[in-house]
């Protein structure tokens, strides 16, 4: 059983650029969530994808967008990067447990560390 | 809305001692709590969870206590080892149960 894998592990961008981060979910998991973790802080929920559709969103602007593919992998896209977007971006997968996709047992990847200069 | 907070940003303990990490939450309707461990360079890793119909739950060397009256939970680690050095987060599902709300974390440092 493979865990959650993310790529790239590190990247550096400049203000105004766009970035795409990728995530492969754990085998058997059909729901993917993305979190932003600033240095010294806890993760903050960006959004969740289930059945290839956004299934919940945190307090992040529209320039944060995502995709989920039929194989349950996912992408996080951030446009018009700002300095404050510098953070560790965590992907987490989970298995739907009946009804609405739950937020209970998440398996996290190691994250993609984004630095915006 | 939900919020969780931790009492201390850093906890330093001697190897072999017991560690207690505390967490307070604000929403009395919160019914599920999870502790995560995050080692340097890694994502958060599930440790143990507890539902609000329980006061205590034990795992391997870890125990979580839940006090709903004062909206407080704690993570106890027995015989703390160097490998326990990490940042520990408590978390609880938010409205709609799509997201987890995390606290800011407590860094546990284990001194040899």
PDB file of N, CA and C in Angstrom, chain A residues 13-86:
ATOM      1  N   UNK A  13       9.490  30.380  -6.637  1.00  0.00           N
ATOM      2  CA  UNK A  13       8.822  31.175  -7.660  1.00  0.00           C
ATOM      3  C   UNK A  13       8.968  32.652  -7.306  1.00  0.00           C
ATOM      4  N   UNK A  14       8.636  33.504  -8.253  1.00  0.00           N
ATOM      5  CA  UNK A  14       8.629  34.945  -7.994  1.00  0.00           C
ATOM      6  C   UNK A  14       7.191  35.449  -7.993  1.00  0.00           C
ATOM      7  N   UNK A  15       7.006  36.583  -7.373  1.00  0.00           N
ATOM      8  CA  UNK A  15       5.680  37.188  -7.290  1.00  0.00           C
ATOM      9  C   UNK A  15       5.043  37.306  -8.660  1.00  0.00           C
ATOM     10  N   UNK A  16       3.748  36.987  -8.740  1.00  0.00           N
ATOM     11  CA  UNK A  16       3.030  37.105  -9.995  1.00  0.00           C
ATOM     12  C   UNK A  16       3.019  35.835 -10.832  1.00  0.00           C
ATOM     13  N   UNK A  17       3.949  34.934 -10.539  1.00  0.00           N
ATOM     14  CA  UNK A  17       3.987  33.692 -11.297  1.00  0.00           C
ATOM     15  C   UNK A  17       2.867  32.746 -10.857  1.00  0.00           C
ATOM     16  N   UNK A  18       2.767  31.638 -11.566  1.00  0.00           N
ATOM     17  CA  UNK A  18       1.774  30.620 -11.285  1.00  0.00           C
ATOM     18  C   UNK A  18       2.496  29.324 -10.910  1.00  0.00           C
ATOM     19  N   UNK A  19       1.851  28.498 -10.084  1.00  0.00           N
ATOM     20  CA  UNK A  19       2.474  27.242  -9.681  1.00  0.00           C
ATOM     21  C   UNK A  19       1.426  26.133  -9.679  1.00  0.00           C
ATOM     22  N   UNK A  20       1.872  24.932 -10.025  1.00  0.00           N
ATOM     23  CA  UNK A  20       1.032  23.741  -9.955  1.00  0.00           C
ATOM     24  C   UNK A  20       1.721  22.699  -9.080  1.00  0.00           C
ATOM     25  N   UNK A  21       1.016  22.231  -8.083  1.00  0.00           N
ATOM     26  CA  UNK A  21       1.515  21.199  -7.185  1.00  0.00           C
ATOM     27  C   UNK A  21       0.691  19.943  -7.408  1.00  0.00           C
ATOM     28  N   UNK A  22       1.333  18.785  -7.301  1.00  0.00           N
ATOM     29  CA  UNK A  22       0.673  17.528  -7.628  1.00  0.00           C
ATOM     30  C   UNK A  22       0.645  16.570  -6.441  1.00  0.00           C
ATOM     31  N   UNK A  23      -0.374  15.725  -6.446  1.00  0.00           N
ATOM     32  CA  UNK A  23      -0.573  14.812  -5.318  1.00  0.00           C
ATOM     33  C   UNK A  23      -1.167  13.503  -5.826  1.00  0.00           C
ATOM     34  N   UNK A  24      -0.592  12.406  -5.391  1.00  0.00           N
ATOM     35  CA  UNK A  24      -1.173  11.088  -5.638  1.00  0.00           C
ATOM     36  C   UNK A  24      -1.712  10.565  -4.324  1.00  0.00           C
ATOM     37  N   UNK A  25      -2.978  10.200  -4.320  1.00  0.00           N
ATOM     38  CA  UNK A  25      -3.602   9.786  -3.068  1.00  0.00           C
ATOM     39  C   UNK A  25      -3.204   8.365  -2.696  1.00  0.00           C
ATOM     40  N   UNK A  26      -3.438   8.036  -1.452  1.00  0.00           N
ATOM     41  CA  UNK A  26      -3.159   6.682  -0.982  1.00  0.00           C
ATOM     42  C   UNK A  26      -4.120   5.706  -1.660  1.00  0.00           C
ATOM     43  N   UNK A  27      -3.610   4.519  -1.926  1.00  0.00           N
ATOM     44  CA  UNK A  27      -4.412   3.484  -2.558  1.00  0.00           C
ATOM     45  C   UNK A  27      -5.695   3.245  -1.757  1.00  0.00           C
ATOM     46  N   UNK A  28      -6.830   3.246  -2.460  1.00  0.00           N
ATOM     47  CA  UNK A  28      -8.104   3.012  -1.788  1.00  0.00           C
ATOM     48  C   UNK A  28      -8.797   4.271  -1.318  1.00  0.00           C
ATOM     49  N   UNK A  29      -8.119   5.418  -1.399  1.00  0.00           N
ATOM     50  CA  UNK A  29      -8.710   6.687  -0.974  1.00  0.00           C
ATOM     51  C   UNK A  29      -9.255   7.437  -2.176  1.00  0.00           C
ATOM     52  N   UNK A  30     -10.453   8.043  -2.032  1.00  0.00           N
ATOM     53  CA  UNK A  30     -11.064   8.717  -3.155  1.00  0.00           C
ATOM     54  C   UNK A  30     -11.277  10.209  -2.924  1.00  0.00           C
ATOM     55  N   UNK A  31     -10.847  10.709  -1.787  1.00  0.00           N
ATOM     56  CA  UNK A  31     -11.041  12.115  -1.442  1.00  0.00           C
ATOM     57  C   UNK A  31      -9.688  12.747  -1.163  1.00  0.00           C
ATOM     58  N   UNK A  32      -9.487  13.934  -1.710  1.00  0.00           N
ATOM     59  CA  UNK A  32      -8.210  14.627  -1.519  1.00  0.00           C
ATOM     60  C   UNK A  32      -8.463  16.018  -0.957  1.00  0.00           C
ATOM     61  N   UNK A  33      -7.697  16.375   0.051  1.00  0.00           N
ATOM     62  CA  UNK A  33      -7.781  17.704   0.653  1.00  0.00           C
ATOM     63  C   UNK A  33      -6.424  18.369   0.567  1.00  0.00           C
ATOM     64  N   UNK A  34      -6.434  19.671   0.444  1.00  0.00           N
ATOM     65  CA  UNK A  34      -5.197  20.452   0.413  1.00  0.00           C
ATOM     66  C   UNK A  34      -5.177  21.409   1.606  1.00  0.00           C
ATOM     67  N   UNK A  35      -4.015  21.517   2.213  1.00  0.00           N
ATOM     68  CA  UNK A  35      -3.819  22.400   3.351  1.00  0.00           C
ATOM     69  C   UNK A  35      -2.569  23.245   3.113  1.00  0.00           C
ATOM     70  N   UNK A  36      -2.613  24.470   3.635  1.00  0.00           N
ATOM     71  CA  UNK A  36      -1.454  25.354   3.614  1.00  0.00           C
ATOM     72  C   UNK A  36      -0.917  25.463   5.038  1.00  0.00           C
ATOM     73  N   UNK A  37       0.379  25.256   5.200  1.00  0.00           N
ATOM     74  CA  UNK A  37       0.986  25.358   6.513  1.00  0.00           C
ATOM     75  C   UNK A  37       2.106  26.391   6.485  1.00  0.00           C
ATOM     76  N   UNK A  38       1.838  27.548   7.068  1.00  0.00           N
ATOM     77  CA  UNK A  38       2.862  28.567   7.197  1.00  0.00           C
ATOM     78  C   UNK A  38       3.844  28.147   8.291  1.00  0.00           C
ATOM     79  N   UNK A  39       5.024  28.710   8.245  1.00  0.00           N
ATOM     80  CA  UNK A  39       6.080  28.341   9.191  1.00  0.00           C
ATOM     81  C   UNK A  39       5.615  28.588  10.625  1.00  0.00           C
ATOM     82  N   UNK A  40       5.714  27.565  11.464  1.00  0.00           N
ATOM     83  CA  UNK A  40       5.346  27.704  12.864  1.00  0.00           C
ATOM     84  C   UNK A  40       3.862  27.685  13.139  1.00  0.00           C
ATOM     85  N   UNK A  41       3.066  27.329  12.154  1.00  0.00           N
ATOM     86  CA  UNK A  41       1.613  27.314  12.318  1.00  0.00           C
ATOM     87  C   UNK A  41       1.053  25.923  12.019  1.00  0.00           C
ATOM     88  N   UNK A  42      -0.190  25.728  12.386  1.00  0.00           N
ATOM     89  CA  UNK A  42      -0.865  24.495  12.029  1.00  0.00           C
ATOM     90  C   UNK A  42      -1.384  24.582  10.603  1.00  0.00           C
ATOM     91  N   UNK A  43      -1.656  23.459   9.995  1.00  0.00           N
ATOM     92  CA  UNK A  43      -2.207  23.460   8.629  1.00  0.00           C
ATOM     93  C   UNK A  43      -3.558  24.159   8.571  1.00  0.00           C
ATOM     94  N   UNK A  44      -3.800  24.863   7.451  1.00  0.00           N
ATOM     95  CA  UNK A  44      -5.092  25.509   7.221  1.00  0.00           C
ATOM     96  C   UNK A  44      -5.723  24.928   5.964  1.00  0.00           C
ATOM     97  N   UNK A  45      -6.986  24.593   6.063  1.00  0.00           N
ATOM     98  CA  UNK A  45      -7.724  23.950   4.985  1.00  0.00           C
ATOM     99  C   UNK A  45      -7.904  24.887   3.806  1.00  0.00           C
ATOM    100  N   UNK A  46      -7.535  24.387   2.620  1.00  0.00           N
ATOM    101  CA  UNK A  46      -7.741  25.165   1.390  1.00  0.00           C
ATOM    102  C   UNK A  46      -9.030  24.697   0.721  1.00  0.00           C
ATOM    103  N   UNK A  47      -9.046  23.427   0.310  1.00  0.00           N
ATOM    104  CA  UNK A  47     -10.250  22.832  -0.257  1.00  0.00           C
ATOM    105  C   UNK A  47     -10.127  21.319  -0.286  1.00  0.00           C
ATOM    106  N   UNK A  48     -11.259  20.705  -0.640  1.00  0.00           N
ATOM    107  CA  UNK A  48     -11.324  19.250  -0.738  1.00  0.00           C
ATOM    108  C   UNK A  48     -11.964  18.871  -2.070  1.00  0.00           C
ATOM    109  N   UNK A  49     -11.492  17.769  -2.636  1.00  0.00           N
ATOM    110  CA  UNK A  49     -12.056  17.260  -3.877  1.00  0.00           C
ATOM    111  C   UNK A  49     -12.568  15.843  -3.687  1.00  0.00           C
ATOM    112  N   UNK A  50     -13.750  15.626  -4.221  1.00  0.00           N
ATOM    113  CA  UNK A  50     -14.382  14.312  -4.189  1.00  0.00           C
ATOM    114  C   UNK A  50     -15.145  14.140  -5.485  1.00  0.00           C
ATOM    115  N   UNK A  51     -15.008  13.018  -6.115  1.00  0.00           N
ATOM    116  CA  UNK A  51     -15.658  12.750  -7.406  1.00  0.00           C
ATOM    117  C   UNK A  51     -15.355  13.870  -8.409  1.00  0.00           C
ATOM    118  N   UNK A  52     -14.097  14.288  -8.392  1.00  0.00           N
ATOM    119  CA  UNK A  52     -13.558  15.259  -9.357  1.00  0.00           C
ATOM    120  C   UNK A  52     -14.190  16.648  -9.222  1.00  0.00           C
ATOM    121  N   UNK A  53     -14.861  16.910  -8.111  1.00  0.00           N
ATOM    122  CA  UNK A  53     -15.454  18.219  -7.906  1.00  0.00           C
ATOM    123  C   UNK A  53     -15.027  18.788  -6.554  1.00  0.00           C
ATOM    124  N   UNK A  54     -14.960  20.099  -6.477  1.00  0.00           N
ATOM    125  CA  UNK A  54     -14.645  20.748  -5.213  1.00  0.00           C
ATOM    126  C   UNK A  54     -15.791  20.479  -4.236  1.00  0.00           C
ATOM    127  N   UNK A  55     -15.435  20.028  -3.065  1.00  0.00           N
ATOM    128  CA  UNK A  55     -16.408  19.517  -2.105  1.00  0.00           C
ATOM    129  C   UNK A  55     -16.352  20.272  -0.788  1.00  0.00           C
ATOM    130  N   UNK A  56     -15.812  21.455  -0.823  1.00  0.00           N
ATOM    131  CA  UNK A  56     -15.652  22.248   0.391  1.00  0.00           C
ATOM    132  C   UNK A  56     -14.448  23.131   0.216  1.00  0.00           C
ATOM    133  N   UNK A  57     -14.503  24.333   0.767  1.00  0.00           N
ATOM    134  CA  UNK A  57     -13.427  25.286   0.564  1.00  0.00           C
ATOM    135  C   UNK A  57     -13.232  26.113   1.835  1.00  0.00           C
ATOM    136  N   UNK A  58     -11.981  26.376   2.144  1.00  0.00           N
ATOM    137  CA  UNK A  58     -11.661  27.245   3.265  1.00  0.00           C
ATOM    138  C   UNK A  58     -11.593  28.692   2.819  1.00  0.00           C
ATOM    139  N   UNK A  59     -11.022  29.519   3.670  1.00  0.00           N
ATOM    140  CA  UNK A  59     -10.968  30.951   3.416  1.00  0.00           C
ATOM    141  C   UNK A  59      -9.763  31.308   2.542  1.00  0.00           C
ATOM    142  N   UNK A  60      -9.795  30.864   1.316  1.00  0.00           N
ATOM    143  CA  UNK A  60      -8.732  31.156   0.362  1.00  0.00           C
ATOM    144  C   UNK A  60      -9.343  31.763  -0.891  1.00  0.00           C
ATOM    145  N   UNK A  61      -8.613  32.720  -1.507  1.00  0.00           N
ATOM    146  CA  UNK A  61      -9.173  33.415  -2.676  1.00  0.00           C
ATOM    147  C   UNK A  61      -9.252  32.502  -3.894  1.00  0.00           C
ATOM    148  N   UNK A  62      -9.995  32.939  -4.906  1.00  0.00           N
ATOM    149  CA  UNK A  62     -10.193  32.117  -6.119  1.00  0.00           C
ATOM    150  C   UNK A  62      -8.916  31.814  -6.879  1.00  0.00           C
ATOM    151  N   UNK A  63      -7.856  32.570  -6.641  1.00  0.00           N
ATOM    152  CA  UNK A  63      -6.619  32.249  -7.369  1.00  0.00           C
ATOM    153  C   UNK A  63      -6.012  30.925  -6.911  1.00  0.00           C
ATOM    154  N   UNK A  64      -6.561  30.371  -5.843  1.00  0.00           N
ATOM    155  CA  UNK A  64      -6.235  28.997  -5.446  1.00  0.00           C
ATOM    156  C   UNK A  64      -7.304  28.095  -6.071  1.00  0.00           C
ATOM    157  N   UNK A  65      -6.893  27.211  -6.933  1.00  0.00           N
ATOM    158  CA  UNK A  65      -7.840  26.315  -7.584  1.00  0.00           C
ATOM    159  C   UNK A  65      -7.259  24.915  -7.631  1.00  0.00           C
ATOM    160  N   UNK A  66      -8.111  23.963  -7.951  1.00  0.00           N
ATOM    161  CA  UNK A  66      -7.638  22.596  -7.947  1.00  0.00           C
ATOM    162  C   UNK A  66      -8.333  21.739  -8.967  1.00  0.00           C
ATOM    163  N   UNK A  67      -7.833  20.538  -9.080  1.00  0.00           N
ATOM    164  CA  UNK A  67      -8.423  19.525  -9.941  1.00  0.00           C
ATOM    165  C   UNK A  67      -8.273  18.179  -9.257  1.00  0.00           C
ATOM    166  N   UNK A  68      -9.229  17.299  -9.539  1.00  0.00           N
ATOM    167  CA  UNK A  68      -9.056  15.896  -9.178  1.00  0.00           C
ATOM    168  C   UNK A  68      -9.300  15.071 -10.426  1.00  0.00           C
ATOM    169  N   UNK A  69      -8.492  14.057 -10.613  1.00  0.00           N
ATOM    170  CA  UNK A  69      -8.553  13.240 -11.813  1.00  0.00           C
ATOM    171  C   UNK A  69      -9.243  11.917 -11.518  1.00  0.00           C
ATOM    172  N   UNK A  70      -9.641  11.186 -12.587  1.00  0.00           N
ATOM    173  CA  UNK A  70     -10.365   9.919 -12.367  1.00  0.00           C
ATOM    174  C   UNK A  70      -9.607   8.924 -11.502  1.00  0.00           C
ATOM    175  N   UNK A  71      -8.285   9.005 -11.474  1.00  0.00           N
ATOM    176  CA  UNK A  71      -7.518   8.079 -10.628  1.00  0.00           C
ATOM    177  C   UNK A  71      -7.343   8.639  -9.210  1.00  0.00           C
ATOM    178  N   UNK A  72      -8.082   9.700  -8.899  1.00  0.00           N
ATOM    179  CA  UNK A  72      -8.128  10.337  -7.572  1.00  0.00           C
ATOM    180  C   UNK A  72      -6.923  11.209  -7.271  1.00  0.00           C
ATOM    181  N   UNK A  73      -5.952  11.271  -8.183  1.00  0.00           N
ATOM    182  CA  UNK A  73      -4.856  12.206  -7.964  1.00  0.00           C
ATOM    183  C   UNK A  73      -5.376  13.628  -8.096  1.00  0.00           C
ATOM    184  N   UNK A  74      -4.570  14.579  -7.682  1.00  0.00           N
ATOM    185  CA  UNK A  74      -5.074  15.948  -7.622  1.00  0.00           C
ATOM    186  C   UNK A  74      -3.964  16.949  -7.905  1.00  0.00           C
ATOM    187  N   UNK A  75      -4.361  18.137  -8.305  1.00  0.00           N
ATOM    188  CA  UNK A  75      -3.461  19.265  -8.490  1.00  0.00           C
ATOM    189  C   UNK A  75      -3.981  20.464  -7.713  1.00  0.00           C
ATOM    190  N   UNK A  76      -3.034  21.240  -7.211  1.00  0.00           N
ATOM    191  CA  UNK A  76      -3.341  22.540  -6.623  1.00  0.00           C
ATOM    192  C   UNK A  76      -2.658  23.582  -7.486  1.00  0.00           C
ATOM    193  N   UNK A  77      -3.423  24.544  -7.959  1.00  0.00           N
ATOM    194  CA  UNK A  77      -2.883  25.628  -8.771  1.00  0.00           C
ATOM    195  C   UNK A  77      -3.034  26.946  -8.024  1.00  0.00           C
ATOM    196  N   UNK A  78      -1.988  27.726  -8.034  1.00  0.00           N
ATOM    197  CA  UNK A  78      -2.052  29.055  -7.430  1.00  0.00           C
ATOM    198  C   UNK A  78      -1.579  30.061  -8.466  1.00  0.00           C
ATOM    199  N   UNK A  79      -2.442  31.001  -8.781  1.00  0.00           N
ATOM    200  CA  UNK A  79      -2.110  32.058  -9.751  1.00  0.00           C
ATOM    201  C   UNK A  79      -1.677  33.324  -9.029  1.00  0.00           C
ATOM    202  N   UNK A  80      -1.000  34.186  -9.773  1.00  0.00           N
ATOM    203  CA  UNK A  80      -0.614  35.500  -9.256  1.00  0.00           C
ATOM    204  C   UNK A  80      -0.013  35.387  -7.864  1.00  0.00           C
ATOM    205  N   UNK A  81       1.049  34.621  -7.749  1.00  0.00           N
ATOM    206  CA  UNK A  81       1.658  34.343  -6.453  1.00  0.00           C
ATOM    207  C   UNK A  81       2.029  35.610  -5.698  1.00  0.00           C
ATOM    208  N   UNK A  82       1.798  35.553  -4.391  1.00  0.00           N
ATOM    209  CA  UNK A  82       2.159  36.634  -3.484  1.00  0.00           C
ATOM    210  C   UNK A  82       3.186  36.115  -2.484  1.00  0.00           C
ATOM    211  N   UNK A  83       3.905  37.050  -1.862  1.00  0.00           N
ATOM    212  CA  UNK A  83       4.942  36.638  -0.914  1.00  0.00           C
ATOM    213  C   UNK A  83       4.354  35.768   0.209  1.00  0.00           C
ATOM    214  N   UNK A  84       3.134  36.105   0.649  1.00  0.00           N
ATOM    215  CA  UNK A  84       2.504  35.364   1.737  1.00  0.00           C
ATOM    216  C   UNK A  84       2.083  33.956   1.358  1.00  0.00           C
ATOM    217  N   UNK A  85       2.183  33.624   0.085  1.00  0.00           N
ATOM    218  CA  UNK A  85       1.874  32.258  -0.333  1.00  0.00           C
ATOM    219  C   UNK A  85       3.009  31.301  -0.004  1.00  0.00           C
ATOM    220  N   UNK A  86       4.134  31.837   0.423  1.00  0.00           N
ATOM    221  CA  UNK A  86       5.255  30.977   0.826  1.00  0.00           C
ATOM    222  C   UNK A  86       4.826  30.116   2.010  1.00  0.00           C
TER     223      UNK A  86
END
